[in-house]
PDB file of C-alpha atoms and ligand atoms in Angstrom:
ATOM      1  CA  MET A   1     -17.591 -21.134  29.899  1.00 71.00           C
ATOM      2  CA  THR A   2     -20.665 -19.010  30.228  1.00 92.00           C
ATOM      3  CA  ILE A   3     -23.282 -17.317  28.105  1.00 96.00           C
ATOM      4  CA  THR A   4     -22.421 -13.668  27.519  1.00 97.00           C
ATOM      5  CA  ILE A   5     -25.156 -11.104  28.189  1.00 98.00           C
ATOM      6  CA  LYS A   6     -25.160  -8.278  25.664  1.00 98.00           C
ATOM      7  CA  THR A   7     -25.504  -4.622  26.697  1.00 98.00           C
ATOM      8  CA  GLY A   8     -27.646  -1.989  25.021  1.00 98.00           C
ATOM      9  CA  ALA A   9     -24.715  -0.832  22.902  1.00 98.00           C
ATOM     10  CA  ASP A  10     -23.895  -4.421  21.916  1.00 98.00           C
ATOM     11  CA  ILE A  11     -27.512  -4.955  20.891  1.00 98.00           C
ATOM     12  CA  ALA A  12     -27.522  -1.798  18.766  1.00 98.00           C
ATOM     13  CA  ALA A  13     -24.482  -3.121  16.891  1.00 99.00           C
ATOM     14  CA  LEU A  14     -25.993  -6.598  16.506  1.00 99.00           C
ATOM     15  CA  ARG A  15     -29.183  -5.067  15.130  1.00 98.00           C
ATOM     16  CA  ILE A  16     -27.160  -3.451  12.348  1.00 99.00           C
ATOM     17  CA  ALA A  17     -25.183  -6.602  11.552  1.00 99.00           C
ATOM     18  CA  GLY A  18     -28.375  -8.664  11.495  1.00 99.00           C
ATOM     19  CA  ARG A  19     -30.108  -6.345   9.071  1.00 99.00           C
ATOM     20  CA  LEU A  20     -27.077  -6.330   6.780  1.00 99.00           C
ATOM     21  CA  ALA A  21     -26.993 -10.144   6.655  1.00 99.00           C
ATOM     22  CA  SER A  22     -30.684 -10.213   5.726  1.00 99.00           C
ATOM     23  CA  GLU A  23     -30.149  -7.535   3.076  1.00 99.00           C
ATOM     24  CA  VAL A  24     -27.560  -9.757   1.392  1.00 99.00           C
ATOM     25  CA  LEU A  25     -30.309 -12.354   0.936  1.00 99.00           C
ATOM     26  CA  ASP A  26     -32.637  -9.642  -0.412  1.00 99.00           C
ATOM     27  CA  MET A  27     -29.972  -8.668  -2.948  1.00 99.00           C
ATOM     28  CA  LEU A  28     -29.418 -12.302  -4.017  1.00 99.00           C
ATOM     29  CA  THR A  29     -33.100 -13.207  -4.331  1.00 99.00           C
ATOM     30  CA  PRO A  30     -33.706 -12.061  -7.948  1.00 98.00           C
ATOM     31  CA  HIS A  31     -30.559 -13.948  -9.027  1.00 98.00           C
ATOM     32  CA  VAL A  32     -31.658 -17.322  -7.662  1.00 98.00           C
ATOM     33  CA  LYS A  33     -32.904 -18.681 -10.994  1.00 98.00           C
ATOM     34  CA  PRO A  34     -32.240 -21.775 -13.119  1.00 98.00           C
ATOM     35  CA  GLY A  35     -28.806 -21.515 -14.776  1.00 98.00           C
ATOM     36  CA  ILE A  36     -26.921 -19.470 -12.186  1.00 99.00           C
ATOM     37  CA  THR A  37     -24.034 -21.213 -10.449  1.00 99.00           C
ATOM     38  CA  THR A  38     -23.683 -21.147  -6.713  1.00 99.00           C
ATOM     39  CA  GLU A  39     -20.182 -19.722  -7.269  1.00 98.00           C
ATOM     40  CA  ALA A  40     -21.770 -16.750  -9.055  1.00 99.00           C
ATOM     41  CA  LEU A  41     -24.098 -16.235  -6.069  1.00 99.00           C
ATOM     42  CA  ASP A  42     -21.048 -16.373  -3.793  1.00 99.00           C
ATOM     43  CA  LYS A  43     -19.259 -13.691  -5.801  1.00 99.00           C
ATOM     44  CA  LEU A  44     -22.328 -11.440  -5.800  1.00 99.00           C
ATOM     45  CA  ALA A  45     -22.607 -11.831  -2.030  1.00 99.00           C
ATOM     46  CA  HIS A  46     -18.894 -11.355  -1.363  1.00 99.00           C
ATOM     47  CA  ASP A  47     -18.645  -8.183  -3.425  1.00 99.00           C
ATOM     48  CA  TYR A  48     -21.828  -6.716  -1.925  1.00 99.00           C
ATOM     49  CA  ILE A  49     -20.757  -7.429   1.660  1.00 99.00           C
ATOM     50  CA  VAL A  50     -17.270  -6.028   1.162  1.00 99.00           C
ATOM     51  CA  ASN A  51     -17.842  -3.132  -1.262  1.00 99.00           C
ATOM     52  CA  VAL A  52     -21.388  -1.964  -0.502  1.00 99.00           C
ATOM     53  CA  GLN A  53     -21.863  -2.880   3.151  1.00 99.00           C
ATOM     54  CA  GLY A  54     -18.303  -2.290   4.321  1.00 99.00           C
ATOM     55  CA  ALA A  55     -18.567  -5.583   6.190  1.00 99.00           C
ATOM     56  CA  ILE A  56     -16.752  -8.936   6.302  1.00 99.00           C
ATOM     57  CA  PRO A  57     -18.157 -12.296   5.133  1.00 99.00           C
ATOM     58  CA  ALA A  58     -17.625 -14.374   8.282  1.00 99.00           C
ATOM     59  CA  PRO A  59     -17.459 -17.808   6.581  1.00 99.00           C
ATOM     60  CA  LEU A  60     -14.461 -16.927   4.368  1.00 98.00           C
ATOM     61  CA  ASN A  61     -11.431 -18.744   5.839  1.00 98.00           C
ATOM     62  CA  TYR A  62     -13.441 -19.614   8.953  1.00 98.00           C
ATOM     63  CA  GLN A  63     -11.726 -22.569  10.599  1.00 98.00           C
ATOM     64  CA  PRO A  64     -13.282 -24.218  13.653  1.00 97.00           C
ATOM     65  CA  PRO A  65     -11.069 -26.807  15.409  1.00 96.00           C
ATOM     66  CA  GLY A  66     -10.718 -29.936  13.266  1.00 94.00           C
ATOM     67  CA  TYR A  67     -11.842 -28.215  10.043  1.00 97.00           C
ATOM     68  CA  THR A  68     -10.026 -26.903   6.984  1.00 97.00           C
ATOM     69  CA  PRO A  69     -10.573 -23.169   6.317  1.00 98.00           C
ATOM     70  CA  TYR A  70     -13.957 -22.585   4.672  1.00 98.00           C
ATOM     71  CA  PRO A  71     -13.162 -21.445   1.109  1.00 98.00           C
ATOM     72  CA  LYS A  72     -16.163 -19.236   0.247  1.00 99.00           C
ATOM     73  CA  SER A  73     -18.202 -16.322   1.606  1.00 99.00           C
ATOM     74  CA  ILE A  74     -21.633 -17.970   1.891  1.00 99.00           C
ATOM     75  CA  CYS A  75     -23.009 -21.497   2.236  1.00 99.00           C
ATOM     76  CA  THR A  76     -25.240 -22.853  -0.529  1.00 99.00           C
ATOM     77  CA  SER A  77     -26.924 -26.135   0.372  1.00 99.00           C
ATOM     78  CA  VAL A  78     -28.805 -27.706  -2.541  1.00 99.00           C
ATOM     79  CA  ASN A  79     -31.460 -30.460  -2.315  1.00 98.00           C
ATOM     80  CA  ASP A  80     -30.081 -33.277  -0.106  1.00 98.00           C
ATOM     81  CA  VAL A  81     -27.365 -31.037   1.349  1.00 99.00           C
ATOM     82  CA  ILE A  82     -28.291 -30.347   4.975  1.00 99.00           C
ATOM     83  CA  CYS A  83     -25.815 -27.507   5.566  1.00 99.00           C
ATOM     84  CA  HIS A  84     -22.353 -26.059   4.816  1.00 98.00           C
ATOM     85  CA  GLY A  85     -22.611 -26.634   1.060  1.00 99.00           C
ATOM     86  CA  ILE A  86     -19.661 -24.940  -0.681  1.00 99.00           C
ATOM     87  CA  PRO A  87     -20.500 -22.761  -3.696  1.00 99.00           C
ATOM     88  CA  ASP A  88     -19.141 -24.309  -6.904  1.00 98.00           C
ATOM     89  CA  GLY A  89     -19.429 -24.203 -10.688  1.00 98.00           C
ATOM     90  CA  ARG A  90     -22.637 -26.200 -10.921  1.00 98.00           C
ATOM     91  CA  ALA A  91     -25.724 -24.363 -12.112  1.00 98.00           C
ATOM     92  CA  LEU A  92     -28.994 -24.399 -10.220  1.00 98.00           C
ATOM     93  CA  LYS A  93     -31.756 -26.125 -12.156  1.00 98.00           C
ATOM     94  CA  ASN A  94     -35.510 -25.918 -12.242  1.00 98.00           C
ATOM     95  CA  GLY A  95     -37.014 -27.622  -9.188  1.00 98.00           C
ATOM     96  CA  ASP A  96     -33.906 -27.475  -6.992  1.00 98.00           C
ATOM     97  CA  ILE A  97     -34.231 -26.165  -3.450  1.00 98.00           C
ATOM     98  CA  VAL A  98     -31.305 -24.224  -2.019  1.00 99.00           C
ATOM     99  CA  ASN A  99     -30.517 -22.796   1.388  1.00 99.00           C
ATOM    100  CA  ILE A 100     -28.371 -19.686   1.271  1.00 99.00           C
ATOM    101  CA  ASP A 101     -26.698 -18.944   4.623  1.00 99.00           C
ATOM    102  CA  VAL A 102     -25.124 -15.512   5.108  1.00 99.00           C
ATOM    103  CA  THR A 103     -23.068 -14.330   8.058  1.00 99.00           C
ATOM    104  CA  VAL A 104     -21.578 -10.839   8.070  1.00 99.00           C
ATOM    105  CA  ILE A 105     -19.316  -9.108  10.559  1.00 99.00           C
ATOM    106  CA  LYS A 106     -19.971  -5.367  10.888  1.00 99.00           C
ATOM    107  CA  ASP A 107     -17.909  -3.314  13.336  1.00 98.00           C
ATOM    108  CA  GLY A 108     -16.891  -6.566  15.014  1.00 98.00           C
ATOM    109  CA  TRP A 109     -20.427  -7.947  15.476  1.00 99.00           C
ATOM    110  CA  HIS A 110     -22.011 -10.925  13.653  1.00 99.00           C
ATOM    111  CA  GLY A 111     -25.379 -11.305  11.947  1.00 99.00           C
ATOM    112  CA  ASP A 112     -26.280 -14.845  10.798  1.00 99.00           C
ATOM    113  CA  THR A 113     -29.345 -15.762   8.737  1.00 99.00           C
ATOM    114  CA  SER A 114     -30.478 -18.172   6.047  1.00 99.00           C
ATOM    115  CA  ARG A 115     -33.483 -18.709   3.810  1.00 99.00           C
ATOM    116  CA  MET A 116     -34.727 -21.406   1.472  1.00 99.00           C
ATOM    117  CA  PHE A 117     -35.236 -20.713  -2.220  1.00 99.00           C
ATOM    118  CA  VAL A 118     -37.200 -22.873  -4.651  1.00 98.00           C
ATOM    119  CA  VAL A 119     -35.540 -22.597  -8.070  1.00 98.00           C
ATOM    120  CA  GLY A 120     -38.085 -22.095 -10.840  1.00 98.00           C
ATOM    121  CA  GLU A 121     -41.083 -24.338 -10.292  1.00 97.00           C
ATOM    122  CA  GLY A 122     -40.599 -26.717  -7.374  1.00 96.00           C
ATOM    123  CA  SER A 123     -42.566 -29.849  -6.565  1.00 98.00           C
ATOM    124  CA  ILE A 124     -45.395 -29.720  -4.046  1.00 98.00           C
ATOM    125  CA  ALA A 125     -43.260 -31.838  -1.705  1.00 98.00           C
ATOM    126  CA  ALA A 126     -40.271 -29.496  -1.959  1.00 98.00           C
ATOM    127  CA  LYS A 127     -42.379 -26.412  -1.339  1.00 98.00           C
ATOM    128  CA  ARG A 128     -44.089 -28.091   1.627  1.00 98.00           C
ATOM    129  CA  LEU A 129     -40.735 -28.976   3.224  1.00 98.00           C
ATOM    130  CA  CYS A 130     -39.470 -25.403   2.854  1.00 98.00           C
ATOM    131  CA  ALA A 131     -42.681 -23.881   4.243  1.00 98.00           C
ATOM    132  CA  LEU A 132     -42.870 -26.325   7.138  1.00 98.00           C
ATOM    133  CA  THR A 133     -39.253 -25.668   8.105  1.00 99.00           C
ATOM    134  CA  TYR A 134     -39.930 -21.914   8.103  1.00 99.00           C
ATOM    135  CA  GLU A 135     -42.850 -22.465  10.474  1.00 98.00           C
ATOM    136  CA  ALA A 136     -40.693 -24.764  12.613  1.00 99.00           C
ATOM    137  CA  MET A 137     -38.121 -21.986  13.067  1.00 99.00           C
ATOM    138  CA  TRP A 138     -40.876 -19.608  14.161  1.00 99.00           C
ATOM    139  CA  LYS A 139     -42.373 -22.232  16.535  1.00 98.00           C
ATOM    140  CA  GLY A 140     -38.999 -22.092  18.273  1.00 99.00           C
ATOM    141  CA  ILE A 141     -38.729 -18.299  18.174  1.00 99.00           C
ATOM    142  CA  ALA A 142     -42.210 -17.994  19.703  1.00 98.00           C
ATOM    143  CA  LYS A 143     -40.970 -19.725  22.874  1.00 98.00           C
ATOM    144  CA  VAL A 144     -38.275 -17.094  23.530  1.00 99.00           C
ATOM    145  CA  LYS A 145     -38.867 -14.966  26.623  1.00 98.00           C
ATOM    146  CA  PRO A 146     -37.222 -14.499  30.023  1.00 98.00           C
ATOM    147  CA  GLY A 147     -37.745 -17.535  32.243  1.00 98.00           C
ATOM    148  CA  ALA A 148     -38.250 -19.968  29.373  1.00 98.00           C
ATOM    149  CA  HIS A 149     -35.712 -22.763  28.919  1.00 98.00           C
ATOM    150  CA  LEU A 150     -33.633 -23.618  25.867  1.00 98.00           C
ATOM    151  CA  GLY A 151     -35.323 -27.039  25.941  1.00 98.00           C
ATOM    152  CA  ASP A 152     -38.685 -25.348  25.326  1.00 99.00           C
ATOM    153  CA  ILE A 153     -37.390 -24.122  21.972  1.00 99.00           C
ATOM    154  CA  GLY A 154     -36.086 -27.515  20.900  1.00 99.00           C
ATOM    155  CA  HIS A 155     -39.227 -29.280  22.014  1.00 99.00           C
ATOM    156  CA  ALA A 156     -41.523 -26.902  20.110  1.00 99.00           C
ATOM    157  CA  ILE A 157     -39.534 -27.401  16.921  1.00 99.00           C
ATOM    158  CA  GLN A 158     -39.193 -31.164  17.269  1.00 99.00           C
ATOM    159  CA  THR A 159     -42.860 -31.862  18.004  1.00 98.00           C
ATOM    160  CA  PHE A 160     -44.035 -29.644  15.140  1.00 99.00           C
ATOM    161  CA  VAL A 161     -41.650 -31.258  12.648  1.00 99.00           C
ATOM    162  CA  GLU A 162     -42.208 -34.841  13.716  1.00 98.00           C
ATOM    163  CA  ASN A 163     -45.998 -34.463  13.835  1.00 98.00           C
ATOM    164  CA  ALA A 164     -45.769 -33.510  10.154  1.00 98.00           C
ATOM    165  CA  GLY A 165     -43.813 -36.691   9.390  1.00 98.00           C
ATOM    166  CA  PHE A 166     -40.415 -35.041   8.898  1.00 98.00           C
ATOM    167  CA  SER A 167     -37.227 -35.314  10.969  1.00 99.00           C
ATOM    168  CA  VAL A 168     -34.898 -32.912  12.795  1.00 99.00           C
ATOM    169  CA  VAL A 169     -31.124 -33.082  12.269  1.00 99.00           C
ATOM    170  CA  ARG A 170     -29.379 -33.574  15.650  1.00 98.00           C
ATOM    171  CA  GLU A 171     -25.699 -33.013  14.877  1.00 98.00           C
ATOM    172  CA  PHE A 172     -25.930 -29.262  14.218  1.00 98.00           C
ATOM    173  CA  CYS A 173     -27.652 -26.625  16.296  1.00 98.00           C
ATOM    174  CA  GLY A 174     -28.228 -22.927  16.784  1.00 99.00           C
ATOM    175  CA  HIS A 175     -25.637 -21.011  18.773  1.00 98.00           C
ATOM    176  CA  GLY A 176     -24.853 -17.956  20.794  1.00 98.00           C
ATOM    177  CA  ILE A 177     -23.385 -15.208  18.634  1.00 98.00           C
ATOM    178  CA  GLY A 178     -21.875 -11.761  19.131  1.00 98.00           C
ATOM    179  CA  GLN A 179     -18.261 -10.733  18.625  1.00 98.00           C
ATOM    180  CA  VAL A 180     -17.683 -14.486  18.232  1.00 98.00           C
ATOM    181  CA  PHE A 181     -19.370 -16.401  15.359  1.00 98.00           C
ATOM    182  CA  HIS A 182     -20.229 -19.517  17.389  1.00 98.00           C
ATOM    183  CA  GLU A 183     -20.365 -19.153  21.172  1.00 98.00           C
ATOM    184  CA  GLU A 184     -22.419 -20.549  24.043  1.00 98.00           C
ATOM    185  CA  PRO A 185     -25.145 -21.630  24.320  1.00 98.00           C
ATOM    186  CA  GLN A 186     -25.859 -24.473  21.920  1.00 98.00           C
ATOM    187  CA  VAL A 187     -29.481 -24.184  20.805  1.00 99.00           C
ATOM    188  CA  LEU A 188     -30.723 -27.701  20.074  1.00 98.00           C
ATOM    189  CA  HIS A 189     -33.680 -28.083  17.721  1.00 99.00           C
ATOM    190  CA  TYR A 190     -35.037 -31.047  19.720  1.00 99.00           C
ATOM    191  CA  GLY A 191     -35.483 -31.662  23.420  1.00 98.00           C
ATOM    192  CA  ARG A 192     -37.705 -31.562  26.464  1.00 98.00           C
ATOM    193  CA  PRO A 193     -39.585 -28.598  27.963  1.00 98.00           C
ATOM    194  CA  GLY A 194     -38.128 -27.141  31.154  1.00 98.00           C
ATOM    195  CA  THR A 195     -34.603 -28.458  30.488  1.00 98.00           C
ATOM    196  CA  LEU A 196     -31.279 -26.723  29.811  1.00 98.00           C
ATOM    197  CA  ASP A 197     -30.464 -23.040  30.384  1.00 98.00           C
ATOM    198  CA  VAL A 198     -33.016 -20.446  31.491  1.00 98.00           C
ATOM    199  CA  LEU A 199     -33.295 -17.488  29.101  1.00 98.00           C
ATOM    200  CA  VAL A 200     -32.507 -14.026  30.426  1.00 98.00           C
ATOM    201  CA  PRO A 201     -32.675 -10.626  28.700  1.00 98.00           C
ATOM    202  CA  GLY A 202     -29.555  -9.850  26.673  1.00 98.00           C
ATOM    203  CA  MET A 203     -28.843 -13.402  25.527  1.00 98.00           C
ATOM    204  CA  VAL A 204     -28.288 -13.451  21.764  1.00 99.00           C
ATOM    205  CA  PHE A 205     -28.438 -16.662  19.743  1.00 99.00           C
ATOM    206  CA  THR A 206     -29.570 -18.195  16.477  1.00 99.00           C
ATOM    207  CA  ILE A 207     -32.400 -20.626  15.841  1.00 99.00           C
ATOM    208  CA  GLU A 208     -31.704 -22.567  12.640  1.00 99.00           C
ATOM    209  CA  PRO A 209     -33.536 -25.902  12.381  1.00 99.00           C
ATOM    210  CA  MET A 210     -32.487 -28.379   9.676  1.00 99.00           C
ATOM    211  CA  VAL A 211     -35.405 -30.563   8.642  1.00 99.00           C
ATOM    212  CA  ASN A 212     -35.184 -33.684   6.463  1.00 99.00           C
ATOM    213  CA  ALA A 213     -38.014 -35.076   4.364  1.00 98.00           C
ATOM    214  CA  GLY A 214     -36.742 -38.568   5.219  1.00 98.00           C
ATOM    215  CA  GLN A 215     -34.687 -39.799   8.154  1.00 98.00           C
ATOM    216  CA  ARG A 216     -32.664 -37.475  10.357  1.00 98.00           C
ATOM    217  CA  HIS A 217     -29.273 -39.098   9.759  1.00 98.00           C
ATOM    218  CA  MET A 218     -26.439 -37.336   7.948  1.00 98.00           C
ATOM    219  CA  ARG A 219     -23.203 -38.171   6.173  1.00 98.00           C
ATOM    220  CA  GLU A 220     -20.140 -35.998   5.707  1.00 97.00           C
ATOM    221  CA  HIS A 221     -18.727 -35.283   2.269  1.00 97.00           C
ATOM    222  CA  ASN A 222     -14.968 -35.699   1.787  1.00 96.00           C
ATOM    223  CA  ASP A 223     -14.533 -31.948   1.130  1.00 97.00           C
ATOM    224  CA  GLY A 224     -14.488 -31.569   4.917  1.00 97.00           C
ATOM    225  CA  TRP A 225     -17.573 -29.353   5.040  1.00 98.00           C
ATOM    226  CA  THR A 226     -20.633 -30.484   3.058  1.00 98.00           C
ATOM    227  CA  ILE A 227     -23.221 -32.374   5.099  1.00 98.00           C
ATOM    228  CA  LYS A 228     -25.865 -34.429   3.253  1.00 98.00           C
ATOM    229  CA  THR A 229     -28.806 -36.574   4.273  1.00 99.00           C
ATOM    230  CA  LYS A 230     -27.797 -40.233   4.613  1.00 98.00           C
ATOM    231  CA  ASP A 231     -30.920 -41.391   2.746  1.00 98.00           C
ATOM    232  CA  ARG A 232     -30.563 -38.684   0.037  1.00 98.00           C
ATOM    233  CA  SER A 233     -33.902 -37.126   0.977  1.00 98.00           C
ATOM    234  CA  LEU A 234     -34.373 -33.361   0.630  1.00 98.00           C
ATOM    235  CA  SER A 235     -33.360 -31.118   3.524  1.00 99.00           C
ATOM    236  CA  ALA A 236     -34.360 -27.554   4.386  1.00 99.00           C
ATOM    237  CA  GLN A 237     -33.174 -24.919   6.873  1.00 99.00           C
ATOM    238  CA  TRP A 238     -34.040 -21.367   7.921  1.00 99.00           C
ATOM    239  CA  GLU A 239     -32.113 -19.216  10.375  1.00 99.00           C
ATOM    240  CA  HIS A 240     -32.607 -16.035  12.371  1.00 99.00           C
ATOM    241  CA  THR A 241     -30.435 -14.274  14.975  1.00 99.00           C
ATOM    242  CA  LEU A 242     -32.364 -12.822  17.925  1.00 99.00           C
ATOM    243  CA  VAL A 243     -32.046 -11.370  21.414  1.00 99.00           C
ATOM    244  CA  VAL A 244     -34.071 -12.183  24.515  1.00 99.00           C
ATOM    245  CA  THR A 245     -35.852  -8.968  25.611  1.00 98.00           C
ATOM    246  CA  GLU A 246     -37.686  -8.114  28.853  1.00 98.00           C
ATOM    247  CA  THR A 247     -40.972  -9.238  27.312  1.00 98.00           C
ATOM    248  CA  GLY A 248     -39.990 -11.782  24.673  1.00 98.00           C
ATOM    249  CA  TYR A 249     -37.610 -11.473  21.754  1.00 98.00           C
ATOM    250  CA  GLU A 250     -36.371  -9.184  19.002  1.00 98.00           C
ATOM    251  CA  VAL A 251     -35.265 -10.749  15.719  1.00 99.00           C
ATOM    252  CA  PHE A 252     -32.188  -8.956  14.337  1.00 99.00           C
ATOM    253  CA  THR A 253     -32.011 -10.578  10.891  1.00 99.00           C
ATOM    254  CA  LEU A 254     -34.991  -8.860   9.296  1.00 99.00           C
ATOM    255  CA  SER A 255     -35.105  -6.576   6.261  1.00 99.00           C
ATOM    256  CA  ASP A 256     -37.552  -5.444   3.594  1.00 98.00           C
ATOM    257  CA  GLY A 257     -37.267  -8.756   1.758  1.00 98.00           C
ATOM    258  CA  SER A 258     -37.794 -11.023   4.767  1.00 98.00           C
ATOM    259  CA  PRO A 259     -40.815 -13.277   4.407  1.00 98.00           C
ATOM    260  CA  PRO A 260     -43.541 -12.310   6.909  1.00 98.00           C
ATOM    261  CA  PRO A 261     -43.771 -14.413  10.078  1.00 98.00           C
ATOM    262  CA  PRO A 262     -46.452 -17.139  10.029  1.00 98.00           C
ATOM    263  CA  ALA A 263     -49.977 -16.223  11.134  1.00 97.00           C
ATOM    264  CA  PHE A 264     -49.466 -17.778  14.605  1.00 97.00           C
ATOM    265  CA  ILE A 265     -46.969 -14.996  15.428  1.00 97.00           C
ATOM    266  CA  ASN A 266     -48.712 -11.859  16.766  1.00 81.00           C
ATOM    267  CA  THR A 267     -46.694  -8.846  15.640  1.00 67.00           C
TER     268      THR A 267
HETATM  269  N1  MF3 B 301     -23.679 -19.829   9.012  1.00 77.47           N
HETATM  270  C1  MF3 B 301     -23.502 -21.140   9.579  1.00 77.47           C
HETATM  271  C2  MF3 B 301     -24.292 -21.156  10.856  1.00 77.47           C
HETATM  272  O1  MF3 B 301     -25.426 -20.849  10.793  1.00 77.47           O
HETATM  273  C3  MF3 B 301     -22.077 -21.496   9.809  1.00 77.47           C
HETATM  274  C4  MF3 B 301     -21.319 -21.650   8.567  1.00 77.47           C
HETATM  275  S1  MF3 B 301     -19.695 -21.997   8.929  1.00 77.47           S
HETATM  276  C5  MF3 B 301     -19.007 -21.968   7.411  1.00 77.47           C
HETATM  277  O2  MF3 B 301     -23.842 -21.381  11.933  1.00 77.47           O
HETATM  278  F1  MF3 B 301     -17.744 -21.897   7.609  1.00 77.47           F
HETATM  279  F2  MF3 B 301     -19.403 -23.052   6.757  1.00 77.47           F
HETATM  280  F3  MF3 B 301     -19.429 -20.927   6.753  1.00 77.47           F
HETATM  281 CO1   CO B 302     -25.796 -19.933  12.641  1.00 77.47          CO
HETATM  282 CO1   CO B 303     -25.862 -19.373   9.342  1.00 77.47          CO
END
């Protein structure tokens, strides 16, 4: 298996899919308030993707080998849920943190992005975890340019996170993406500089670090999908889809409602 290199036409299509995925998060943002259920957020997202965007929610019925079909259109991962939380009838409450992960398919191409939301007034600790994880994602993105190695990305994220006293989840990673939801390469959020694949223009992948306030270890819920922290500490995640360009990178999953990059990114 090899890493596919996207053409100019592929990249134009991915740019559209990426923006659409981000715009779903923009649409959801005013609804992420105490009292709303994650199932209600799922329905809002599903109907918007299908009826307004003319796109497909990639998670719905997605079934990687060894999994049961995913039953919803987005992932909603609350508090100690690391990833793949399934929307349900429980209401968000003041102080919760929730990751909303959206993947759309438009004209056959995927856009995959997630953001953290603090519901109502969050604790200082919760807000710090969310902000630090956002910066960790961008520490990884900042390494992307031709000639860099995948290990440079993982190392930048891991050192930043661990120097702050938090931990990086190892069992899940970023991924190549295109006409296939999850393809090569795996993009680890930990590692050593100068290791793994060399980046070349036209590679498209996600960077989506999961950061725990406590230890890095996870446990699987018996619903076959939900992943939680073993020690029940809070967990945060952010995700962008991007392409390696001749001079660096272009992030596809941006829209009017995207938070600005951190100050260490020169745009
Ligand atoms: N969007 C997730 C990712 O970033 C994958 C979710 S798979 C699902 O890779 F089936 F749970 F939706
Ligand atoms: Co992803
Ligand atoms: Co995602």
